[in-house]
PDB file of C-alpha atoms in Angstrom:
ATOM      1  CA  UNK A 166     -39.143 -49.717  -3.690  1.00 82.00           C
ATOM      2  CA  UNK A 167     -42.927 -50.671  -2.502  1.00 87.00           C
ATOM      3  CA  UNK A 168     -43.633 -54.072  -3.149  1.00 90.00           C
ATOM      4  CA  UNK A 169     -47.186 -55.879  -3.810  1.00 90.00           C
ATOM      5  CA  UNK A 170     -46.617 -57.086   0.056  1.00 91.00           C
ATOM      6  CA  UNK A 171     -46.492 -54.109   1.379  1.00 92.00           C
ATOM      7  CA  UNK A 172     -49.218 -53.055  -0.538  1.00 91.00           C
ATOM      8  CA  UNK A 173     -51.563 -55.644   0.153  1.00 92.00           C
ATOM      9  CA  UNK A 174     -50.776 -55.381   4.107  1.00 92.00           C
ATOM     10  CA  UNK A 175     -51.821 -51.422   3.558  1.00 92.00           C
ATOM     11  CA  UNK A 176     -55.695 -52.450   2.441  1.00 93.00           C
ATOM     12  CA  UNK A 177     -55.909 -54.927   4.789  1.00 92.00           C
ATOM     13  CA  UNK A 178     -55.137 -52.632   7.828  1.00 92.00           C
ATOM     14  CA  UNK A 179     -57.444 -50.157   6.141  1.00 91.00           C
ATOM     15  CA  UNK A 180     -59.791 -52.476   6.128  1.00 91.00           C
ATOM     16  CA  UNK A 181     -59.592 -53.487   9.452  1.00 91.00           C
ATOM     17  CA  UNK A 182     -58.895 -50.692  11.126  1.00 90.00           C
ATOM     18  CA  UNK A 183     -56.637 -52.522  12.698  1.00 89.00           C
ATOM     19  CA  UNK A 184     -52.890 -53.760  12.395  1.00 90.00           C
ATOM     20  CA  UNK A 185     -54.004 -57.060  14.946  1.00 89.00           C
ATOM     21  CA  UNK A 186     -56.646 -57.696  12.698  1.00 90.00           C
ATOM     22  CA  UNK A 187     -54.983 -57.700   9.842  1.00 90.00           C
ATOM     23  CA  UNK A 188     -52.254 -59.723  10.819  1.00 89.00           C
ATOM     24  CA  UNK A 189     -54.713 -62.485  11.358  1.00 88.00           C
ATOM     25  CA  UNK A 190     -56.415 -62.228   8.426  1.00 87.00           C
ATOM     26  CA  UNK A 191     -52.927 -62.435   6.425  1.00 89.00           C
ATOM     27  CA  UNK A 192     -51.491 -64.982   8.683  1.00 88.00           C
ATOM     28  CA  UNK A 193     -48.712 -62.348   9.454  1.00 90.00           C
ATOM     29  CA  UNK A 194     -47.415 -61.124  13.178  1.00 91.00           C
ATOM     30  CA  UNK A 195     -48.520 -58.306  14.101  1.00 89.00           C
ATOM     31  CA  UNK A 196     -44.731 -56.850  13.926  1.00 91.00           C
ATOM     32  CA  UNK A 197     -44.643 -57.914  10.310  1.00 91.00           C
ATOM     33  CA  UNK A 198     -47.835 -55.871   9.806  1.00 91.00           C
ATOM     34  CA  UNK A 199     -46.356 -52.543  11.202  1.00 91.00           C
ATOM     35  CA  UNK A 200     -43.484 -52.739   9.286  1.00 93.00           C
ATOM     36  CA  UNK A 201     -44.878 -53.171   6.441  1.00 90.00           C
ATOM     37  CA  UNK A 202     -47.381 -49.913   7.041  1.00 91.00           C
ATOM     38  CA  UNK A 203     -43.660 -48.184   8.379  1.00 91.00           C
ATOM     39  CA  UNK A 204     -41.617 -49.007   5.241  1.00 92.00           C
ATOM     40  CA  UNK A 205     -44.752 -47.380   3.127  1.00 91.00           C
ATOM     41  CA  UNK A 206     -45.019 -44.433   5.109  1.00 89.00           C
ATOM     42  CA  UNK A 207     -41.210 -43.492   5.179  1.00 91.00           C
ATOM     43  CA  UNK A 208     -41.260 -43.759   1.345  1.00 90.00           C
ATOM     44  CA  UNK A 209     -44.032 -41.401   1.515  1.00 88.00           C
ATOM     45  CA  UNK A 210     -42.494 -39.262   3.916  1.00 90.00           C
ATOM     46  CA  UNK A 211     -45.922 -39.259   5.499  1.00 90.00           C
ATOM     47  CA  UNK A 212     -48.154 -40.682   7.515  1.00 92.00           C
ATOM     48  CA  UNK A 213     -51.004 -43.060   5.681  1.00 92.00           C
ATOM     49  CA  UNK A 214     -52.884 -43.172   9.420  1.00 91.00           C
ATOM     50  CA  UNK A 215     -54.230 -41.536  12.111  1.00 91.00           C
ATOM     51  CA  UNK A 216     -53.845 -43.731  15.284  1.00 89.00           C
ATOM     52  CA  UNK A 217     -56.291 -43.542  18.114  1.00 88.00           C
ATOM     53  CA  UNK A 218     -55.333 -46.057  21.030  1.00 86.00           C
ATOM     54  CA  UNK A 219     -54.863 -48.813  18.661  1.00 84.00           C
ATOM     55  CA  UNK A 220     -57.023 -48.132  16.017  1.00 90.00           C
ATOM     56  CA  UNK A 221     -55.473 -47.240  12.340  1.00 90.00           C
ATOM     57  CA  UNK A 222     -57.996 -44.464  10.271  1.00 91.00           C
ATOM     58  CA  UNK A 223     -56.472 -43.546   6.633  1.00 91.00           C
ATOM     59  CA  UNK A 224     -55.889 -39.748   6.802  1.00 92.00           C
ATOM     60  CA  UNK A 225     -56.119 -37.815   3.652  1.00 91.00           C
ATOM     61  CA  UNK A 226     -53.549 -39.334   1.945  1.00 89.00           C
ATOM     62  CA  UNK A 227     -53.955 -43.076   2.714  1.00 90.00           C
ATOM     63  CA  UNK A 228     -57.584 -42.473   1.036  1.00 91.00           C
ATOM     64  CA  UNK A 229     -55.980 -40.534  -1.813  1.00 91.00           C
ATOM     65  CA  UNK A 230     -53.892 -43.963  -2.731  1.00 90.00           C
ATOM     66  CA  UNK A 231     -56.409 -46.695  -1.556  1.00 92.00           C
ATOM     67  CA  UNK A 232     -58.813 -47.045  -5.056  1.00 90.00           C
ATOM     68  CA  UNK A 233     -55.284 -47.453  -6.924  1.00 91.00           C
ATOM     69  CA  UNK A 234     -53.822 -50.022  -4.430  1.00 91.00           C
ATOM     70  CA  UNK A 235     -56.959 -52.120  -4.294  1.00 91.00           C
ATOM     71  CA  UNK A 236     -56.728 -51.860  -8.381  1.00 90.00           C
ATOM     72  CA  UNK A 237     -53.058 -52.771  -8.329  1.00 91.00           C
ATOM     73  CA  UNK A 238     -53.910 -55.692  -5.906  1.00 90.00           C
ATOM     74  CA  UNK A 239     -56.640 -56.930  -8.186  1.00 87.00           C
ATOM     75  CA  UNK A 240     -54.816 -56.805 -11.601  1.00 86.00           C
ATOM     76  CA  UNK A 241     -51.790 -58.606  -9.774  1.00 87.00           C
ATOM     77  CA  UNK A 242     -54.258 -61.401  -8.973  1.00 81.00           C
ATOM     78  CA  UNK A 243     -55.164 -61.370 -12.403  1.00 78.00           C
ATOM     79  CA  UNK A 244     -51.512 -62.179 -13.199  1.00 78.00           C
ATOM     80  CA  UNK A 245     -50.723 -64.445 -10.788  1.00 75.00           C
ATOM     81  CA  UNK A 246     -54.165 -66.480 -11.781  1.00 69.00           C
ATOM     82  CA  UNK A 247     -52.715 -66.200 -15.535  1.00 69.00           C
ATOM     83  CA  UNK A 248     -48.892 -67.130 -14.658  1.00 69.00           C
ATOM     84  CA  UNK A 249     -50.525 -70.459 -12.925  1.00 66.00           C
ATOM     85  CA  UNK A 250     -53.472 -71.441 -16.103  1.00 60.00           C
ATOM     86  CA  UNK A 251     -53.315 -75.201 -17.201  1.00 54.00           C
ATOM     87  CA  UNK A 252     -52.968 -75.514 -20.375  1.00 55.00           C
ATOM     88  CA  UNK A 253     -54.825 -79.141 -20.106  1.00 62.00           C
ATOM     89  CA  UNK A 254     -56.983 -78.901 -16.918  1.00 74.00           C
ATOM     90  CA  UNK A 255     -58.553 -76.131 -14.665  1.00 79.00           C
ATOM     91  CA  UNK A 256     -55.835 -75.785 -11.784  1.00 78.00           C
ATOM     92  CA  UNK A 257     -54.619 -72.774  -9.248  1.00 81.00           C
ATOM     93  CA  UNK A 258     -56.723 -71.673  -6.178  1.00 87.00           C
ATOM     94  CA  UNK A 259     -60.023 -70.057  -6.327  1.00 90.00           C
ATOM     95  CA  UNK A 260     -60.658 -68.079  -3.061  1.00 93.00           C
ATOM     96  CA  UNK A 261     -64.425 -68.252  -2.898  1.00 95.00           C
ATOM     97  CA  UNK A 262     -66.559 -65.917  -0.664  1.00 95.00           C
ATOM     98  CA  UNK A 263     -69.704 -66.493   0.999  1.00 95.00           C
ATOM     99  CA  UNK A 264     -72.181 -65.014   3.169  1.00 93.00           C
ATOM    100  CA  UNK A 265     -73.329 -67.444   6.463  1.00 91.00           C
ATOM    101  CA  UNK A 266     -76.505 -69.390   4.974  1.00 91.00           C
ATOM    102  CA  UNK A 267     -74.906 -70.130   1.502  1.00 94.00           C
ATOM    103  CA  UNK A 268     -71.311 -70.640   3.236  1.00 93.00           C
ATOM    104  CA  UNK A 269     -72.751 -73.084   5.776  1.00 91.00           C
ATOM    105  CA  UNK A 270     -75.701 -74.704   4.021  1.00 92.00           C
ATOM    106  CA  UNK A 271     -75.305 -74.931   0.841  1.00 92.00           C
ATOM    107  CA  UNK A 272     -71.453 -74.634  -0.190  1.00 93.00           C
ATOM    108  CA  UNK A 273     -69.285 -76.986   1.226  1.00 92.00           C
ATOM    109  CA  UNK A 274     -70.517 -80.035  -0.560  1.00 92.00           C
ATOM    110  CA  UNK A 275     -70.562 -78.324  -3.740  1.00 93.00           C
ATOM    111  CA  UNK A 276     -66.838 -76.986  -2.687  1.00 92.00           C
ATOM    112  CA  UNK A 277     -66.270 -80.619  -1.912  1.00 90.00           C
ATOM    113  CA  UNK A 278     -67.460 -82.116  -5.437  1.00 90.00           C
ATOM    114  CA  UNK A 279     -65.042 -79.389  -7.067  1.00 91.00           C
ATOM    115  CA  UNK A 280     -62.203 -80.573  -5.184  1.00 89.00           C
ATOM    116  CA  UNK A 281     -62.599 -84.213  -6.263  1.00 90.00           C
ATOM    117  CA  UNK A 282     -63.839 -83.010 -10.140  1.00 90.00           C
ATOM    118  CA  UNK A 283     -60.350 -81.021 -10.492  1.00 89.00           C
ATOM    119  CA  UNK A 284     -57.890 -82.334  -8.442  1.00 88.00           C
ATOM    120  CA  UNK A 285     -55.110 -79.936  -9.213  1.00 84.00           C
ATOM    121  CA  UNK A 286     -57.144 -76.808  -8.312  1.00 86.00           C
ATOM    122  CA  UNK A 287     -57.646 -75.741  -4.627  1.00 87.00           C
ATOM    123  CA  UNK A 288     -61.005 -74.048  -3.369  1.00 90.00           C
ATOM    124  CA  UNK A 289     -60.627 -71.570  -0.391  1.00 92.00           C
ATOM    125  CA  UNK A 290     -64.018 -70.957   1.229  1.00 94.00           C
ATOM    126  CA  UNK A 291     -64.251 -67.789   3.396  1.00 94.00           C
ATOM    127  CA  UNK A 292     -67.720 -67.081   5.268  1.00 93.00           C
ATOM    128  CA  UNK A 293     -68.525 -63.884   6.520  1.00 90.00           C
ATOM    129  CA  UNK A 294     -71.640 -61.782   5.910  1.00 90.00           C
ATOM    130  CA  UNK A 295     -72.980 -60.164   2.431  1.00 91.00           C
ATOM    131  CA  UNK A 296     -71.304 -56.975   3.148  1.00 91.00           C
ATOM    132  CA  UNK A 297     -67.759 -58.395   4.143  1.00 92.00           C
ATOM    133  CA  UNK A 298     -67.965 -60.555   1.178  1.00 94.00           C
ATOM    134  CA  UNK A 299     -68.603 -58.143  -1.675  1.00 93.00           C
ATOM    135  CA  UNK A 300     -65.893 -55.887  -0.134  1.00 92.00           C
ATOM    136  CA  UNK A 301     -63.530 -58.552  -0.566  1.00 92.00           C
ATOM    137  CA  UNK A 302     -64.372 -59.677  -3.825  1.00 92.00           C
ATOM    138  CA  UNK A 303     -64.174 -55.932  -4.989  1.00 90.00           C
ATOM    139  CA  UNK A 304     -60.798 -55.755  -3.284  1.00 87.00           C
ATOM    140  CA  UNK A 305     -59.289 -58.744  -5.266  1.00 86.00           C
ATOM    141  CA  UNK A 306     -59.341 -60.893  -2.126  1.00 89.00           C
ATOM    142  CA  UNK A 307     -61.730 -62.877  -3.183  1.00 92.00           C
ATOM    143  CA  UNK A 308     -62.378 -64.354  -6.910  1.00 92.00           C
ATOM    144  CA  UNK A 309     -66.121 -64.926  -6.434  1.00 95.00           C
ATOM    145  CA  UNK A 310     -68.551 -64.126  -4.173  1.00 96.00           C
ATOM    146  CA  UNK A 311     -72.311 -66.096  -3.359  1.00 96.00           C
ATOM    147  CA  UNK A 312     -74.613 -63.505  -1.452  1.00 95.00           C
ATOM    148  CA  UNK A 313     -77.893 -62.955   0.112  1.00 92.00           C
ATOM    149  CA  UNK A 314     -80.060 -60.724  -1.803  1.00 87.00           C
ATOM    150  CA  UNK A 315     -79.137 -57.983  -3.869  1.00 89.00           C
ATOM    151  CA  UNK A 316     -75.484 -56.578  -4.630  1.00 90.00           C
ATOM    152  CA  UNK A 317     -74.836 -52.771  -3.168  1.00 89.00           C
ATOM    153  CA  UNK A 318     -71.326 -52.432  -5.100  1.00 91.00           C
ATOM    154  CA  UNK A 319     -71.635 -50.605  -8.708  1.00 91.00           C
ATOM    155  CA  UNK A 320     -67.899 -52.265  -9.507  1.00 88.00           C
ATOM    156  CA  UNK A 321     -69.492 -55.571  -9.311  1.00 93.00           C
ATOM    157  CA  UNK A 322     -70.958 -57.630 -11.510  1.00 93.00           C
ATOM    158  CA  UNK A 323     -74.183 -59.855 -10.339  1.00 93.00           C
ATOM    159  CA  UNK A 324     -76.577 -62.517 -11.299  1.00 94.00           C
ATOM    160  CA  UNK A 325     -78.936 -64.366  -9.444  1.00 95.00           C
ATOM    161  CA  UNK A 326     -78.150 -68.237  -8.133  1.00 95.00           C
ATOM    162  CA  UNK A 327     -81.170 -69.649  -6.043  1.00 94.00           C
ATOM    163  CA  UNK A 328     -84.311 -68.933  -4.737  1.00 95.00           C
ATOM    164  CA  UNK A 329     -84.800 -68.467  -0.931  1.00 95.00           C
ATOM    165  CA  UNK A 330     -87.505 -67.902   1.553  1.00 95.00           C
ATOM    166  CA  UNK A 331     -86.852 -66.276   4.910  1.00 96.00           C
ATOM    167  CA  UNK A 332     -89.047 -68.189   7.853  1.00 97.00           C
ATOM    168  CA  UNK A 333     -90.379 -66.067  11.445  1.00 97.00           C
ATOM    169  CA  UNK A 334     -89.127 -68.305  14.145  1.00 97.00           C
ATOM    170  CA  UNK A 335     -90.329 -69.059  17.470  1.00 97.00           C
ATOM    171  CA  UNK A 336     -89.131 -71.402  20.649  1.00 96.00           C
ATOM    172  CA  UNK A 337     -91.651 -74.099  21.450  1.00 95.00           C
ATOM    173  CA  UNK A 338     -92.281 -73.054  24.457  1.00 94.00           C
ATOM    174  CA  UNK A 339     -92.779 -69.415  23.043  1.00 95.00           C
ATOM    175  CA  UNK A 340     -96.648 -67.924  23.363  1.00 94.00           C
ATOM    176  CA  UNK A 341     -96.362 -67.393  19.244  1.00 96.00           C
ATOM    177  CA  UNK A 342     -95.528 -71.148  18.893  1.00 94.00           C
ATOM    178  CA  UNK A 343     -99.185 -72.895  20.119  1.00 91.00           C
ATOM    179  CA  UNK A 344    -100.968 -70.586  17.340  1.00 90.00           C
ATOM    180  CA  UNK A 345     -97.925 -70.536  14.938  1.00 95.00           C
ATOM    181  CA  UNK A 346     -99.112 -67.403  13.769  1.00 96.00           C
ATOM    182  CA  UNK A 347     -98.283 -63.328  14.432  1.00 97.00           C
ATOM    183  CA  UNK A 348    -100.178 -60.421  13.488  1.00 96.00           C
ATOM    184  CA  UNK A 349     -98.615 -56.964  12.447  1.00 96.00           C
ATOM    185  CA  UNK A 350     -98.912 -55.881  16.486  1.00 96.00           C
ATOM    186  CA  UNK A 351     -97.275 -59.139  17.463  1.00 96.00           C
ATOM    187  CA  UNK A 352     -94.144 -58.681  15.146  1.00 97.00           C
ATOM    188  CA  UNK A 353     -93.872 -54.992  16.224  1.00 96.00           C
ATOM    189  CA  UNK A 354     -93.596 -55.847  19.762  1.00 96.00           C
ATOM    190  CA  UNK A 355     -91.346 -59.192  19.810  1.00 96.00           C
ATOM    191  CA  UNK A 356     -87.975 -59.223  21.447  1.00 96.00           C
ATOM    192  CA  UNK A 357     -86.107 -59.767  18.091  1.00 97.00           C
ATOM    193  CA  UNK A 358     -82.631 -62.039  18.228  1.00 97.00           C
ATOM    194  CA  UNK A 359     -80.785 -60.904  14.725  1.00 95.00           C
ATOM    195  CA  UNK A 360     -77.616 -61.137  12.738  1.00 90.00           C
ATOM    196  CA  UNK A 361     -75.429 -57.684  12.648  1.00 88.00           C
ATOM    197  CA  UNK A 362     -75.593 -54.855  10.129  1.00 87.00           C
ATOM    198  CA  UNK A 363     -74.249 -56.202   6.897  1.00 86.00           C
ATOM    199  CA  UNK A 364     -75.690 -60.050   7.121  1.00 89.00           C
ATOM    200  CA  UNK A 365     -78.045 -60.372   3.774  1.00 88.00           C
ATOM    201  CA  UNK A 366     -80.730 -62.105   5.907  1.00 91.00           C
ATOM    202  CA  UNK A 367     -80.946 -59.022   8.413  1.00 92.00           C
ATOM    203  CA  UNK A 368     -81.378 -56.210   5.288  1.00 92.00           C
ATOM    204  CA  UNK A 369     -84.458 -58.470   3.913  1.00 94.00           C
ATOM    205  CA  UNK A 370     -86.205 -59.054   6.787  1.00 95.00           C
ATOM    206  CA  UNK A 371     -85.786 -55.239   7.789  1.00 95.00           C
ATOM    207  CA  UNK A 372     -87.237 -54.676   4.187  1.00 95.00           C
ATOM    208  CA  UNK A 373     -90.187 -56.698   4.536  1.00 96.00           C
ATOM    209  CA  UNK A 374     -91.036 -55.102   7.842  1.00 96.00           C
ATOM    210  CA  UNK A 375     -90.654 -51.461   6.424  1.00 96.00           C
ATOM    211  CA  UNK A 376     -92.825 -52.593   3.321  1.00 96.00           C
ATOM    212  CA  UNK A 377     -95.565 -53.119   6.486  1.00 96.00           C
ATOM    213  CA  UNK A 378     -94.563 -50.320   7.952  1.00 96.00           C
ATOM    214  CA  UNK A 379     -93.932 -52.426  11.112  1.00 96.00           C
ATOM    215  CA  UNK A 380     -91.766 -50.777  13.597  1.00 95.00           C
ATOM    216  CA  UNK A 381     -89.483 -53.172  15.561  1.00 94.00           C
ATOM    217  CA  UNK A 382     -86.249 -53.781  17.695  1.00 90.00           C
ATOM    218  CA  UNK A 383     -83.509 -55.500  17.857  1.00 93.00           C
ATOM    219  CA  UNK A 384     -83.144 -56.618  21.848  1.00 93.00           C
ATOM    220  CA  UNK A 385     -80.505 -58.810  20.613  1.00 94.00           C
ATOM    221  CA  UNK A 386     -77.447 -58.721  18.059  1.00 93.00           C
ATOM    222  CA  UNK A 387     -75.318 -61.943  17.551  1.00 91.00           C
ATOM    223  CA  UNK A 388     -72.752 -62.221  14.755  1.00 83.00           C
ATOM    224  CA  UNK A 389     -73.764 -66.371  14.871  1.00 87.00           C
ATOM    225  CA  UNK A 390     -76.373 -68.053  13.604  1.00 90.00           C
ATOM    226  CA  UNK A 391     -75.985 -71.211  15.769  1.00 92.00           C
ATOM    227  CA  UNK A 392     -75.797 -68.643  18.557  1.00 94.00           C
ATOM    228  CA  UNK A 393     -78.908 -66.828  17.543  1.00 95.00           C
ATOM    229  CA  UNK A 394     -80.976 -69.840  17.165  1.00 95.00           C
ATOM    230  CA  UNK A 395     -79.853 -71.462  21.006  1.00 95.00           C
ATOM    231  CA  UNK A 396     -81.473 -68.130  22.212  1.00 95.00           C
ATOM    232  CA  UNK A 397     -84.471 -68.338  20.169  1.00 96.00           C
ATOM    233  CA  UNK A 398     -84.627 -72.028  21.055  1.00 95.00           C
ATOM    234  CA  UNK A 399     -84.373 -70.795  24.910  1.00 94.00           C
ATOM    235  CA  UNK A 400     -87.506 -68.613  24.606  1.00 93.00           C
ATOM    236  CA  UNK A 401     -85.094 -65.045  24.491  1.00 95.00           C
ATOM    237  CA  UNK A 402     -86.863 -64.089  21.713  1.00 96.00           C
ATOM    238  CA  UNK A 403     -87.840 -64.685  18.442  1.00 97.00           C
ATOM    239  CA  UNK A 404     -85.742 -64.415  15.061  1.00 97.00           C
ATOM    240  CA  UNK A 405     -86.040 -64.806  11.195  1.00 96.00           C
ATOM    241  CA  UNK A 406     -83.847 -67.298   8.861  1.00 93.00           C
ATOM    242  CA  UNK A 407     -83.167 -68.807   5.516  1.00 94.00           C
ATOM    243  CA  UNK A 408     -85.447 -72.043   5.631  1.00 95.00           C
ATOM    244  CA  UNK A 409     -82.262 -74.137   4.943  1.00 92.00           C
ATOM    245  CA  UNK A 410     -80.816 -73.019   7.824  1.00 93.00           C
ATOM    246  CA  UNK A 411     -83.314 -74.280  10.465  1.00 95.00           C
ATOM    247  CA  UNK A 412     -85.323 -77.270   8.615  1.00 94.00           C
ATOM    248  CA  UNK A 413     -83.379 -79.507  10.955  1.00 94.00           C
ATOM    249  CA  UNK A 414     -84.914 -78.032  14.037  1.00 95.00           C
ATOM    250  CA  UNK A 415     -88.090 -77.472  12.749  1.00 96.00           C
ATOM    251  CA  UNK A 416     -88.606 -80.817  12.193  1.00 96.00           C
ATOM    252  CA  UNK A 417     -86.844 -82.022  15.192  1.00 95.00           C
ATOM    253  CA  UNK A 418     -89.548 -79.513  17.389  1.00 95.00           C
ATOM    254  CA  UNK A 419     -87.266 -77.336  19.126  1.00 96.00           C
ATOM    255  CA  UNK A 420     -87.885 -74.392  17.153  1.00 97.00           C
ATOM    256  CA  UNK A 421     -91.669 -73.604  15.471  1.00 97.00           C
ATOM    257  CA  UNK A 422     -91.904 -71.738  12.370  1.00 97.00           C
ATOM    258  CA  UNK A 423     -94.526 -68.390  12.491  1.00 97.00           C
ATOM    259  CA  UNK A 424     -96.923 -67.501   9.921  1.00 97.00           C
ATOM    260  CA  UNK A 425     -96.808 -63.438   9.096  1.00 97.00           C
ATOM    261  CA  UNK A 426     -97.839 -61.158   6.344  1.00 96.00           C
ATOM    262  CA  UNK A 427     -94.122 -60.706   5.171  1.00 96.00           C
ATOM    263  CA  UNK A 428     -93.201 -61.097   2.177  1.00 95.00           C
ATOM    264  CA  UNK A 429     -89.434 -62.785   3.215  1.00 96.00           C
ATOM    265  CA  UNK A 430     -89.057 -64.316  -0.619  1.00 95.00           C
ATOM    266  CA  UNK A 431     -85.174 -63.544  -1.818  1.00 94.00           C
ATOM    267  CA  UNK A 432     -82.153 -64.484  -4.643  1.00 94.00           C
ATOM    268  CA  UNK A 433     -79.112 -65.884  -3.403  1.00 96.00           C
ATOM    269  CA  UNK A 434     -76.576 -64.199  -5.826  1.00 95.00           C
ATOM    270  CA  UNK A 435     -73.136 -64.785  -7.335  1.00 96.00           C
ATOM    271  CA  UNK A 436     -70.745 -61.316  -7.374  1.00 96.00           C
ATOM    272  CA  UNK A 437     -67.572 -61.005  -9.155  1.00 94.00           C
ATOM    273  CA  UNK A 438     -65.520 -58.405 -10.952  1.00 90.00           C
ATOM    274  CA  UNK A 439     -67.240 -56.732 -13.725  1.00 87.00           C
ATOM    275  CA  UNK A 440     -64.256 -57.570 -16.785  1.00 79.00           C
ATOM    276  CA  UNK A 441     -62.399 -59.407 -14.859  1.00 77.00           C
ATOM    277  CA  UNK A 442     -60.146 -62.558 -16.441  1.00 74.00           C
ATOM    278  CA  UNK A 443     -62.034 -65.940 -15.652  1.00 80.00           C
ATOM    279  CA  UNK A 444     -59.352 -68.661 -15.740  1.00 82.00           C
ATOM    280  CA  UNK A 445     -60.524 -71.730 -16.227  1.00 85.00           C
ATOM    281  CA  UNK A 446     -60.971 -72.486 -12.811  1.00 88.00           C
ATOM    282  CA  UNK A 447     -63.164 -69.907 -12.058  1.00 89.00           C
ATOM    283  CA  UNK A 448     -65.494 -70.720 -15.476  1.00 89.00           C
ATOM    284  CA  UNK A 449     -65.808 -74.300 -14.186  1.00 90.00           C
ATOM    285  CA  UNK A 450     -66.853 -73.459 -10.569  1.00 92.00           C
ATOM    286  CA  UNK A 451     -69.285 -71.136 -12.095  1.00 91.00           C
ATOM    287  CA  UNK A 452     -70.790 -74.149 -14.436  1.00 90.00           C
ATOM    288  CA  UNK A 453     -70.852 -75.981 -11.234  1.00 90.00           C
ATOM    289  CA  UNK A 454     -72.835 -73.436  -9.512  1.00 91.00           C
ATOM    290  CA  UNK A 455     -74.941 -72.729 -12.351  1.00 85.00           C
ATOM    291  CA  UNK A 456     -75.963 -76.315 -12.255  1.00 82.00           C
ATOM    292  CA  UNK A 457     -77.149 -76.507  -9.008  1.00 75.00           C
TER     293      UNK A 457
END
């Protein structure tokens, strides 16, 4: 008999790509893991994978079964999120996604004040980037999801949160930072420090630059913002944030924020499943955001 375990070890490792990776990310071993992805495939009397050194890729079949898994995953959330409703007060545990800027900045005190507001719910705060986060939340992994800029999943549902504005950054010792200004030419040719593929903050700045039709390049690719700004800070390069994310060293000097023509204006934006069940939970963590 498959079970909802075995199941939900299956889309992680698709996921992943990996049966390591997934067993972190399920706080499994990594022998519980291939077990799990053994058990399936002898009741399928095929293999789900195609392994190459150690990475797993879904063959034909494991993509045949993955949309129905991932729908089976998310409708047994739905259940379990029912099974555990207070009839009185909100109460269960709301797994809550969130690219870097909102997860770091802005979140935890507002995860914080929901904590103390409904003390027999539990808020789980993951932080990855926008593209990591809508996957999850269209897996079922994740009940809601707070993004940069606009949704790319048609199974999701969206609305916008906040305003933000992206800032051009420079080191203080950096030749941009004594004008505090940069010119189409200036941006084309800067040794850029940015966030990977999938981080909301890289797809608008790469947007604004297109809408100049400003080529550029990336001489550096970090997957961490305090990272990224210790190498702008040492004069490696230059880079391009969410204000909230470097008023503190703006103000303190070390970094200088750089005038441009770019439009770097964006919504931060909530993502969840289009008809999915809110509990009550979930509705007041969503009047929580919506009144901030």
């Amino acid at each position: 008999m498959i079970t909802l375990r075995q199941l939900k070890i299956f889309e992680k490792v698709a996921s992943t790509g990996h049966a390591t990776k997934a067993a972190e990310e399920l706080f499994l071993t990594q022998s519980a893991v291939s077990m799990a992805i053994a058990e399936l495939e002898r009741f399928a009397e095929v293999p789900l994978f195609h392994r190459q050194g150690k990475k797993l890729i879904l063959n034909d079949r494991g993509k045949m079964i993955l949309e129905s898994v991932r729908d089976i995953l998310q409708k047994a959330g739905t259940v379990e999120r029912l099974l555990k409703e207070s009839a009185d007060e909100p109460s269960g545990t709301l797994h809550i996604g969130a690219s870097t800027t909102i997860g770091n900045y802005l979140l935890p005190t507002i995860v914080g004040s929901f904590s103390k507001q409904y003390p027999k719910g539990k808020a789980v705060l993951h932080v990855g980037n926008s593209e990591q986060v809508e996957a999850a939340v269209e897996s079922g992994d994740y009940d809601i999801g707070l993004i940069e800029g606009p949704s790319h999943r048609p199974a999701l549902l969206s609305q916008i949160w906040q305003d933000d504005e992206l800032v051009v950054i420079a080191g203080k010792e950096h030749p941009w930072a004594l004008k505090g200004r940069a010119t189409a030419k200036m941006l084309s040719t800067a040794l850029w420090i940015m966030r990977e593929k999938g981080s909301g903050t890289r797809e608008i700045f790469e947007g604004a630059m297109a809408k100049k039709n400003i080529a550029f390049q990336i001489a550096m690719e970090l997957g961490h913002t305090e990272a990224i700004k210790k190498g702008v800070e040492a004069g490696l390069g230059v880079s391009c944030f969410s204000r909230m994310a470097v008023t503190r060293e703006i103000n303190a000097g070390w970094l200088v924020e750089i005038a441009t023509s770019l439009d770097l204006k964006r919504k931060l934006m909530i993502v969840t499943m289009k008809n999915s069940f809110q509990t009550k939970l979930f509705k007041a963590f969503l009047d929580l955001l919506e009144k901030r």
